[in-house]
PDB file of C-alpha atoms in Angstrom:
ATOM      1  CA  GLN A  26      11.572  -0.561 -35.516  1.00 89.00           C
ATOM      2  CA  VAL A  27      10.191  -2.333 -32.436  1.00 95.00           C
ATOM      3  CA  HIS A  28       9.359  -5.924 -31.569  1.00 97.00           C
ATOM      4  CA  LEU A  29       7.033  -6.736 -28.686  1.00 97.00           C
ATOM      5  CA  VAL A  30       6.718 -10.136 -26.962  1.00 97.00           C
ATOM      6  CA  GLU A  31       4.069 -10.840 -24.284  1.00 97.00           C
ATOM      7  CA  SER A  32       4.377 -13.596 -21.717  1.00 97.00           C
ATOM      8  CA  GLY A  33       2.899 -14.622 -18.382  1.00 98.00           C
ATOM      9  CA  GLY A  34      -0.582 -15.779 -19.426  1.00 97.00           C
ATOM     10  CA  GLY A  35      -2.108 -18.973 -18.119  1.00 97.00           C
ATOM     11  CA  LEU A  36      -5.046 -20.712 -16.491  1.00 98.00           C
ATOM     12  CA  VAL A  37      -5.998 -19.461 -13.053  1.00 98.00           C
ATOM     13  CA  GLN A  38      -9.026 -19.510 -10.743  1.00 98.00           C
ATOM     14  CA  ALA A  39     -11.270 -16.579  -9.965  1.00 98.00           C
ATOM     15  CA  GLY A  40      -9.655 -14.378  -7.367  1.00 98.00           C
ATOM     16  CA  ASP A  41      -6.080 -15.308  -8.373  1.00 98.00           C
ATOM     17  CA  SER A  42      -3.482 -12.994  -9.742  1.00 98.00           C
ATOM     18  CA  LEU A  43      -1.241 -12.999 -12.811  1.00 98.00           C
ATOM     19  CA  ARG A  44       1.465 -10.682 -14.069  1.00 98.00           C
ATOM     20  CA  LEU A  45       1.838 -10.253 -17.783  1.00 98.00           C
ATOM     21  CA  SER A  46       5.077  -8.997 -19.307  1.00 98.00           C
ATOM     22  CA  CYS A  47       5.674  -7.152 -22.543  1.00 98.00           C
ATOM     23  CA  ALA A  48       9.302  -7.231 -23.551  1.00 97.00           C
ATOM     24  CA  ALA A  49      10.384  -4.685 -26.155  1.00 97.00           C
ATOM     25  CA  SER A  50      13.393  -4.936 -28.433  1.00 96.00           C
ATOM     26  CA  GLY A  51      14.737  -2.942 -31.339  1.00 95.00           C
ATOM     27  CA  ASP A  52      14.378   0.840 -31.351  1.00 94.00           C
ATOM     28  CA  THR A  53      12.893   0.956 -27.867  1.00 93.00           C
ATOM     29  CA  PHE A  54      13.835   4.590 -27.519  1.00 93.00           C
ATOM     30  CA  CYS A  55      11.017   5.280 -29.987  1.00 93.00           C
ATOM     31  CA  ILE A  56       8.336   3.954 -27.631  1.00 94.00           C
ATOM     32  CA  PHE A  57       6.616   6.873 -25.983  1.00 92.00           C
ATOM     33  CA  ALA A  58       3.530   5.085 -24.707  1.00 95.00           C
ATOM     34  CA  MET A  59       2.369   1.510 -24.118  1.00 96.00           C
ATOM     35  CA  GLY A  60      -1.116   0.166 -23.987  1.00 97.00           C
ATOM     36  CA  TRP A  61      -2.675  -3.133 -22.989  1.00 98.00           C
ATOM     37  CA  TYR A  62      -5.655  -4.582 -24.821  1.00 98.00           C
ATOM     38  CA  ARG A  63      -7.559  -7.834 -24.667  1.00 98.00           C
ATOM     39  CA  GLN A  64      -9.754  -9.741 -27.072  1.00 98.00           C
ATOM     40  CA  VAL A  65     -12.306 -12.465 -26.773  1.00 97.00           C
ATOM     41  CA  PRO A  66     -13.070 -14.583 -29.869  1.00 92.00           C
ATOM     42  CA  GLY A  67     -15.822 -12.997 -31.923  1.00 94.00           C
ATOM     43  CA  HIS A  68     -15.422  -9.588 -30.250  1.00 95.00           C
ATOM     44  CA  GLY A  69     -13.370  -6.507 -30.963  1.00 95.00           C
ATOM     45  CA  ARG A  70     -10.186  -5.669 -29.180  1.00 96.00           C
ATOM     46  CA  GLU A  71     -10.887  -3.971 -25.815  1.00 98.00           C
ATOM     47  CA  TRP A  72      -8.636  -1.352 -24.325  1.00 98.00           C
ATOM     48  CA  VAL A  73      -7.454  -2.295 -20.809  1.00 98.00           C
ATOM     49  CA  GLY A  74      -5.092   0.561 -19.917  1.00 98.00           C
ATOM     50  CA  SER A  75      -2.236   2.694 -21.055  1.00 97.00           C
ATOM     51  CA  MET A  76       0.923   4.319 -19.798  1.00 95.00           C
ATOM     52  CA  VAL A  77       1.461   7.635 -21.601  1.00 93.00           C
ATOM     53  CA  PRO A  78       4.221  10.242 -21.483  1.00 88.00           C
ATOM     54  CA  GLY A  79       4.868  11.625 -18.044  1.00 86.00           C
ATOM     55  CA  GLY A  80       4.104   8.309 -16.486  1.00 84.00           C
ATOM     56  CA  VAL A  81       0.386   8.938 -16.507  1.00 94.00           C
ATOM     57  CA  ILE A  82      -1.557   5.648 -16.421  1.00 97.00           C
ATOM     58  CA  ASN A  83      -5.226   5.241 -17.289  1.00 97.00           C
ATOM     59  CA  TYR A  84      -7.401   2.179 -16.888  1.00 98.00           C
ATOM     60  CA  ALA A  85     -10.669   0.927 -18.221  1.00 98.00           C
ATOM     61  CA  ALA A  86     -13.469   1.054 -15.704  1.00 98.00           C
ATOM     62  CA  SER A  87     -13.775  -2.748 -15.823  1.00 97.00           C
ATOM     63  CA  VAL A  88     -10.234  -3.261 -14.451  1.00 98.00           C
ATOM     64  CA  LYS A  89      -9.574  -0.108 -12.430  1.00 98.00           C
ATOM     65  CA  GLY A  90      -8.515  -0.999  -8.913  1.00 98.00           C
ATOM     66  CA  ARG A  91      -7.600  -4.540  -9.884  1.00 98.00           C
ATOM     67  CA  PHE A  92      -5.012  -4.165 -12.683  1.00 98.00           C
ATOM     68  CA  THR A  93      -1.784  -2.184 -12.507  1.00 98.00           C
ATOM     69  CA  ILE A  94       0.534  -1.150 -15.358  1.00 97.00           C
ATOM     70  CA  SER A  95       4.204  -0.616 -14.652  1.00 96.00           C
ATOM     71  CA  ARG A  96       7.516  -0.408 -16.453  1.00 95.00           C
ATOM     72  CA  ASP A  97      11.060  -1.609 -15.845  1.00 93.00           C
ATOM     73  CA  ASN A  98      13.119   0.930 -17.781  1.00 84.00           C
ATOM     74  CA  THR A  99      16.318  -1.042 -17.414  1.00 86.00           C
ATOM     75  CA  GLU A 100      14.776  -4.118 -19.013  1.00 86.00           C
ATOM     76  CA  ASN A 101      12.547  -2.292 -21.614  1.00 93.00           C
ATOM     77  CA  THR A 102       9.717  -4.374 -20.224  1.00 97.00           C
ATOM     78  CA  TRP A 103       6.148  -3.311 -19.352  1.00 97.00           C
ATOM     79  CA  TYR A 104       3.987  -5.238 -16.957  1.00 98.00           C
ATOM     80  CA  LEU A 105       0.288  -5.743 -16.370  1.00 98.00           C
ATOM     81  CA  GLN A 106      -0.359  -6.943 -12.853  1.00 98.00           C
ATOM     82  CA  MET A 107      -3.815  -8.466 -12.672  1.00 98.00           C
ATOM     83  CA  ASN A 108      -5.367  -9.113  -9.248  1.00 98.00           C
ATOM     84  CA  SER A 109      -8.749 -10.410  -8.216  1.00 98.00           C
ATOM     85  CA  LEU A 110      -9.248 -11.961 -11.588  1.00 98.00           C
ATOM     86  CA  LYS A 111     -12.740 -12.764 -12.760  1.00 98.00           C
ATOM     87  CA  PRO A 112     -13.990 -15.214 -15.410  1.00 98.00           C
ATOM     88  CA  GLU A 113     -14.914 -12.204 -17.576  1.00 97.00           C
ATOM     89  CA  ASP A 114     -11.184 -11.279 -17.672  1.00 98.00           C
ATOM     90  CA  THR A 115     -10.624 -14.347 -19.855  1.00 98.00           C
ATOM     91  CA  ALA A 116      -9.123 -13.121 -23.133  1.00 98.00           C
ATOM     92  CA  VAL A 117      -5.991 -12.903 -25.196  1.00 98.00           C
ATOM     93  CA  TYR A 118      -4.009  -9.960 -23.917  1.00 98.00           C
ATOM     94  CA  TYR A 119      -1.882  -7.785 -26.150  1.00 98.00           C
ATOM     95  CA  CYS A 120       0.541  -4.913 -25.586  1.00 98.00           C
ATOM     96  CA  ASN A 121       0.663  -2.153 -28.075  1.00 97.00           C
ATOM     97  CA  ALA A 122       3.143   0.642 -28.835  1.00 96.00           C
ATOM     98  CA  PRO A 123       1.317   3.336 -30.828  1.00 94.00           C
ATOM     99  CA  PRO A 124       2.960   5.226 -33.704  1.00 93.00           C
ATOM    100  CA  GLY A 125       4.611   8.498 -32.866  1.00 87.00           C
ATOM    101  CA  SER A 126       7.970   9.898 -31.991  1.00 83.00           C
ATOM    102  CA  CYS A 127      10.249   7.814 -34.239  1.00 91.00           C
ATOM    103  CA  LEU A 128       7.981   4.747 -34.240  1.00 91.00           C
ATOM    104  CA  GLN A 129       6.373   4.607 -37.640  1.00 91.00           C
ATOM    105  CA  TYR A 130       3.918   1.786 -37.179  1.00 91.00           C
ATOM    106  CA  ASP A 131       1.303   0.694 -34.668  1.00 93.00           C
ATOM    107  CA  THR A 132       3.132  -2.195 -33.062  1.00 96.00           C
ATOM    108  CA  TRP A 133       1.516  -5.218 -31.423  1.00 97.00           C
ATOM    109  CA  GLY A 134       2.800  -8.254 -29.679  1.00 96.00           C
ATOM    110  CA  GLN A 135       1.588 -11.734 -30.512  1.00 97.00           C
ATOM    111  CA  GLY A 136      -0.676 -11.941 -27.466  1.00 97.00           C
ATOM    112  CA  THR A 137      -0.829 -14.191 -24.444  1.00 98.00           C
ATOM    113  CA  GLN A 138      -3.916 -16.191 -23.327  1.00 98.00           C
ATOM    114  CA  VAL A 139      -5.406 -15.605 -19.903  1.00 98.00           C
ATOM    115  CA  THR A 140      -8.128 -17.983 -18.797  1.00 98.00           C
ATOM    116  CA  VAL A 141      -9.961 -17.517 -15.481  1.00 98.00           C
ATOM    117  CA  SER A 142     -12.107 -20.347 -14.261  1.00 98.00           C
ATOM    118  CA  SER A 143     -14.980 -19.856 -11.868  1.00 93.00           C
TER     119      SER A 143
END
């Protein structure tokens, strides 16, 4: 199957940028889409954006125009570029490979903390 590892989180100030990485290993050829989610303690996991087959990328309204999802095919790594960060972007960010193709299970990384101070 697939193993996902996020990195790149940290503490930044409002207006700063961060780039999160999601490195995939294992049966990466089974990954047909990749999503990014975030979660604040005490709240449900919120969808941030997804890259789906055909290279189509969709974003939540709250991040559209500020966040960008991309992929490095040679490195099996997906990225979430986050610009103009706001305190309300503070959360643990997760990447997710949904089941489908030859991927049997909904696969999540361990998450990376992003904290934006005002």
